[in-house]
Short mmCIF file of C-alpha atoms in Angstrom, two decimals:
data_model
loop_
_atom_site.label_atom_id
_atom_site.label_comp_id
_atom_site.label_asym_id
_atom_site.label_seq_id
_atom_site.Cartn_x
_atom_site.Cartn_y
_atom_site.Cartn_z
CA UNK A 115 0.00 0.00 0.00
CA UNK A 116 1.11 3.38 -1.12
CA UNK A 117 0.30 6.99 0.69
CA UNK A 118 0.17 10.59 -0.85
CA UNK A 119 -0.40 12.44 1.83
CA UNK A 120 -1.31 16.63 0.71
CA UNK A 121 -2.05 19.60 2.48
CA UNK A 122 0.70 20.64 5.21
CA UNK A 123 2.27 24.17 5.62
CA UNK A 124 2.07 27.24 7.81
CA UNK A 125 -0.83 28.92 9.44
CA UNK A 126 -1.28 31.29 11.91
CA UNK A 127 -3.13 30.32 15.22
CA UNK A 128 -6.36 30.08 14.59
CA UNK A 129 -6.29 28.91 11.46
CA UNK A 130 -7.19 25.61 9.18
CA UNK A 131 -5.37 23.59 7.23
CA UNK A 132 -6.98 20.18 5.56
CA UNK A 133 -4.91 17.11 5.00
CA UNK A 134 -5.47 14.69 2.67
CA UNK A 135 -4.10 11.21 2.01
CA UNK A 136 -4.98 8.41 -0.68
CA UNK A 137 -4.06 4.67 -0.61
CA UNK A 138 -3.39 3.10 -3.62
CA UNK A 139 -2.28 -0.19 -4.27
CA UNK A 140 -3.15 -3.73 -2.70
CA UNK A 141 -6.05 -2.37 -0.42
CA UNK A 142 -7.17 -5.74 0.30
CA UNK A 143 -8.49 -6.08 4.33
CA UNK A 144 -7.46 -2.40 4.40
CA UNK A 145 -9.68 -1.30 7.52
CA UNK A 146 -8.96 1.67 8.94
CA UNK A 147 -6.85 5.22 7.87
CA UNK A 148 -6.09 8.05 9.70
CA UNK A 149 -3.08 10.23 11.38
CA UNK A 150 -0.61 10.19 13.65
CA UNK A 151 1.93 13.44 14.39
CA UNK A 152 5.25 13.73 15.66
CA UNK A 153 6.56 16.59 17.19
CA UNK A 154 10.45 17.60 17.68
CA UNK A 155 11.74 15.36 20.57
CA UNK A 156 8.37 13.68 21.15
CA UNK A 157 7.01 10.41 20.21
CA UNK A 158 4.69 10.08 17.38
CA UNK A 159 1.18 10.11 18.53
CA UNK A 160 -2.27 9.64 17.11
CA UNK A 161 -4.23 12.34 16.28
CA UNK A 162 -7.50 10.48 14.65
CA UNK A 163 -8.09 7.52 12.75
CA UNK A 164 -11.08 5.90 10.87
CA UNK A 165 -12.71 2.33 9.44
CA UNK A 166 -13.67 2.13 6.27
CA UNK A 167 -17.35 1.79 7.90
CA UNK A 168 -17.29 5.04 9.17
CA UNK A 169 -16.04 4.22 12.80
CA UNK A 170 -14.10 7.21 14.15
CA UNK A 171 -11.54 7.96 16.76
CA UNK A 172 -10.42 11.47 17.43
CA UNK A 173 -7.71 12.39 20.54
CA UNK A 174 -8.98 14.77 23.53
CA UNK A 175 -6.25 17.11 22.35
CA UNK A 176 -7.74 18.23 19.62
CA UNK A 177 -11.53 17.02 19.35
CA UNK A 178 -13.53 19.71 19.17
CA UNK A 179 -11.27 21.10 16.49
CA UNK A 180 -10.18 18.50 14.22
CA UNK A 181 -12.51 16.02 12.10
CA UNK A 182 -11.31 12.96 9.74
CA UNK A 183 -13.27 11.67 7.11
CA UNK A 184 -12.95 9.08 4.48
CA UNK A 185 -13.96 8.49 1.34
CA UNK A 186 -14.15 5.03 0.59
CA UNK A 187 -14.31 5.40 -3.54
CA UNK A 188 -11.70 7.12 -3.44
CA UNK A 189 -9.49 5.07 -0.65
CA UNK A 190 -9.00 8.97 0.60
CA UNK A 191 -8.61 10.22 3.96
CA UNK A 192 -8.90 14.34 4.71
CA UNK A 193 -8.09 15.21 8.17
CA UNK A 194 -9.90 19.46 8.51
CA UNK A 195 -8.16 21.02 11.13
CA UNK A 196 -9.78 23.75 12.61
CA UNK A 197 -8.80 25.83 15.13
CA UNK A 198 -4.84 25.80 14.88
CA UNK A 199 -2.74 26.21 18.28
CA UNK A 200 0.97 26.52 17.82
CA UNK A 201 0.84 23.25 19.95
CA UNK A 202 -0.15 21.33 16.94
CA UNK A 203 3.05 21.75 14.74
CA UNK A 204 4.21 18.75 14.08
CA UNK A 205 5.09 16.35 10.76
CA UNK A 206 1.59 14.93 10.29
CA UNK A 207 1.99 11.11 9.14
CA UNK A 208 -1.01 9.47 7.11
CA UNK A 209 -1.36 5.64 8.25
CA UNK A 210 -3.20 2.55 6.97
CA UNK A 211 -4.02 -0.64 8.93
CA UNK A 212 -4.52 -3.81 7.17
CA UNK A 213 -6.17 -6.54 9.21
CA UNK A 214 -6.79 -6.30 12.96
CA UNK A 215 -4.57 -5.57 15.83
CA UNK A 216 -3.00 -8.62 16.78
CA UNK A 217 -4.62 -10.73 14.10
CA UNK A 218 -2.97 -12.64 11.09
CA UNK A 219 -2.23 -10.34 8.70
CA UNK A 220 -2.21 -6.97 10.95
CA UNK A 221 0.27 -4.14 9.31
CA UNK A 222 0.45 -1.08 9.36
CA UNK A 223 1.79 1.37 6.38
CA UNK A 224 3.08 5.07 6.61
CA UNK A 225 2.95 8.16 4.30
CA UNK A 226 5.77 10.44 3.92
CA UNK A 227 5.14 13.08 6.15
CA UNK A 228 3.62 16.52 5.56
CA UNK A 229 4.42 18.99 7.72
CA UNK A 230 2.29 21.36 9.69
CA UNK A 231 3.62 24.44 11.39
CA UNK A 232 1.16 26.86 13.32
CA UNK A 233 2.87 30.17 14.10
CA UNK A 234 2.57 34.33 14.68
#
């Protein structure tokens, strides 16, 4: 599985950005998208993630502010983030889970990285 991940740059606080990622590939048992972010000297964390059935998880961080959809046609996830605090700069990763957790054929895949700076 391949990810294109769009959308990063720099916004002031207060501000929106919308990321998008599409899958391509073998998207066989492909259940769930969504994004993770990494901060300098932090670990990567996830920020939201969704099934292909419309299940969605969204952190406490930044609910309120931040939505993830997917479009299943078009194996495309958008991430609209609303609401910018300079707290939220980070490289934004776009991630794909095959499979279940712990199951069989569980993997995960990773986009390249888009990066996402919120500043004055």
């Amino acid at each position: 599985v391949q990810l294109q991940a769009s959308g990063g740059g720099l916004v002031q606080p207060g501000g929106s950005l919308r990321l998008s990622c599409a899958a391509s590939g073998n998207m066989f048992n492909i259940k769930a998208m969504g994004w993770f972010r990494q901060a300098p000297g932090k670990q990567r964390e996830l920020v939201a993630a969704s099934t292909f059935s419309g299940d969605t998880t969204v952190v406490d961080s930044v609910k309120g502010r931040f939505a993830i959809s997917i479009d299943n046609a078009k194996n495309t996830v958008h991430l609209q983030m609303n609401n910018l605090r300079p707290e939220d700069t980070a490289v934004y990763y776009c991630h794909a889970r095959r499979g279940d957790y712990g199951g069989p054929d569980f993997q995960r895949y990773w986009g390249q990285g888009t990066q996402v700076t919120v500043s004055s």
